[in-house]
Amino acid sequence: MKKSVYSLCGMCTVRCPIRVESEDNTITWIEGNPHLLGGALCAKGSAGPALVEDSERPQQPLIRVGDRGAGRWREASWDEAFDYVADKLSTIKREHGAESVVLSSRGGPWQAMYKAFIHAFGSPNYTNHDCTCGRNTHHASLSINGVGRKGFAYDIKNAKHLVLFGRDMFSALRIAENHQTLDMLDKGGRLTYADVRQTMTGAKATRFFQVRPGTDYALALGVIHEVIKRELFDKKFIEKYVSGFEELCAFVEQYTPAWAAKECGVKEKNILAFVDEIAEDAPHVIFHPGWNLARYKDSFYASRAMHILNVLMGNIEMKGGLFIPKGAGDCGKKGIRNIDLGKPDIKRGDGVGWEYNHFDKGPGLAHLFFNNMLKEDPYPIKAWIAMRHDPFSGMPDPEQQKLAMDKCDLLVSIDTNYSEFGWYSDIILPESTYLERDTPIVQQKGLKPRLALRRKAIEPKYDTKANWEIFCELASRLGLEETFPFKTIEDIWQWQLEPTGYTMADFDEKGFVEMIDTPVFFDRDNLDAQFKTPSGKIEIVSEKLTKAGLPSLKEYESPEAPEKGMFRLIYGKIAVHTQGHTINNPLLSELMPTNTVWIHTKQAKKLGIESGDLLEVASADKSYSATVAAHVTDHVHPEAVFTVHGFGKDIPRQTRSFRAGLSDQKLMVGKLDDWDQAGGGVNLCEVFVHVKKSIRNTKRRIAL
Amino acid sequence: MKKYSIHLNSRRCIACHGCEVHCKVNKRLPVGPFLCDISCTPLQMVGGVPKTEITFSSCRHCEDPLCVPVCPTDAMVQRADGIVYIDQEKCIGCMACQKSCPWDIPVQNPDDNKAVKCDLCMDRIDEGLKPACVAKCTTHALKLVELQPV
């Protein structure tokens, strides 16, 4: 039987809207939702059916029978698996207290459900992957604008100039955003890109700064200096909405473009020419405050500087600038219900909220659990449930993490794929792929807020379950039916929609419900209530930071240079893979089966290597090394080597990706404790590695 | 005779390789053959920015195709609208078509050893739809155009 459903893609975490056709329970066609994306879909999106068909994913619950990580499993029924997890969790709760269970997730729009589960269980310890992603940006925005990372969105399409610091948007694809940027360029808009290497985004740019790694903050300070010196800022906007401007002026006095040019390794005249351009294009200039800025020790301050530049442009709540995403309330509507439950009033195991008071308490900071777990401080952690989160591939130093995880009596992995964490865990609860599962409804904020959801296109191919089924079943075994009373997805949908007046039939036409016909803009002359800072103003100097003993305007410190024979390790993304969970996809692994290491031509010459030669890359303490091919190029900074994140996996059941390439995380030995004290993000690019020509380059071959 | 062509707006193309996958998925091809190809030239400085040129390559559907006459089983066919396709029933996988093609376009399908090549998704065109690579192009950089005689 032929069927067509609207859904949301699940190959990466962008969740682009899609339309899926199937026949006899087989996917026959996937495209971007024609009403929103005109059919556009990326390579990963089209490779979705290959994920469904892939037999190298867990096909029924698996219980470990050998040592942790040994890869010996036995198959179990779902009943047995649920009982296994529920029994262990109940014992742990009885013996150590509910707070000794941590649940980490990938984050995203459905995390309210996972959070509610662990809170209902009695633990405050919900966390997600964001310490290795957007936390610095999130905290930077909170400290200045009083709203989080998603508290502003960007009207790129109508902008005249988009400025990106390392936001490689044509590799880390968000299709709708890509269309906006290309439309802007088609209309003659400008794109300025700063990065340590050239990327596809940089190749589309009208201006490119190849900066020394770790100097984004310097470049931003140099630009702020010049903008203030030439009085190119929006005086009216600043007077009305901004506090701390005088302090900023005094602070940036020392950071001239000439200074910044030297620090970043770019030309002063290019910085000045850039400032000329933004003067012309203001106020329709957008400084993107960063996406994944878990990179350098001052990334939080770099992101703050980008936010400050937006403030100076006065580009807030206007066409071609930043705008505040609107929700149901802004359209005069009632929002959907979400399974939600307050956090139990117990100290968090990661220290957020009592040891670290300046961080957003939401998901806390996952990397801060490990040391506390080893010390059993403030209490022992006895179980870790990873909901589609792979801490071992996402966070530095998996070997160190394993020491902490070994303190646990129970490690649960809920995932569509085997993950490195899953392979080490005690039980794998296989989740159905995004094409085989329904999800609760989510609200997508914007100028025209929408309701959307994922609907299954086909029935599960293997004995897998949707996440809501897994949590509802576990909840019923743990006596948490009060929070999770649902038996079917229809129950959940109906309960979610009840206050809104919409019904499921409203999703039929386009796959989503638009809550208003025309974009909602707030009155730009009356934005006071929108900045949720203590003073209600955009605060360049934040009292909250001062209280935490942190400067709001931090003196710049030059990044450390690598020792001889070593390079700074920079990682990034590519359009055909997403983090680590597509590298075993049959179609995508064909396009890119392994990663390489980018190295500057001059450095390569010193090492006697040419493109394609094998390099040995080792961690600072040489406890991990891998051999990969070199990509020799002028377009990466000589101090750095670059690799694509997600490879170097050690999961034998995933034959296509097994030990293919280099793992950046495994090179980050000892780096779990290297994090941004002000922003909370892990410093994933403050890592130095040994690089040498591999002896495995064969000049002669002896065989037979 | 009508002549279709797939045009790449290289300003919009981001070399995401989506088209290659859209094509493979639509044609249910196994690991190995690709019927279209995106490639980038090495980065070169243009006005201070290292730039790349991106090209899209697939079957040209020649006006006077060399592959058609060499096919010993008449499996290679040119339709009235110019589309050159392989009749899979007749193909014996001798690959004479590949050898005669100046661009080595036809490739062998390891599943059945028969030749495959871009047929502009003619079944989709006949239904009034666009070829898979065009329909799903991530950035709307690909277009199906009908060439007009000058």
XYZ file of C-alpha atoms in Angstrom, chain A residues 110 335-339 439-442 453 486 489-500:
24
model
C 11.965 16.180 22.988
C 0.728 26.486 23.846
C 0.930 22.720 23.835
C 1.411 20.707 27.008
C 4.670 18.908 27.618
C 5.396 16.189 30.117
C 7.091 11.500 18.578
C 5.264 13.956 20.796
C 4.421 17.334 19.270
C 6.934 20.151 19.602
C 6.050 16.299 15.003
C 0.098 7.266 28.456
C 1.068 8.057 21.125
C -2.488 9.209 20.351
C -3.029 9.641 24.116
C 0.040 11.870 24.250
C -0.933 13.932 21.192
C -4.463 14.458 22.431
C -3.275 15.521 25.882
C -0.663 17.865 24.363
C -3.109 19.547 21.997
C -6.028 19.892 24.416
C -5.343 23.495 25.503
C -4.540 24.672 21.970
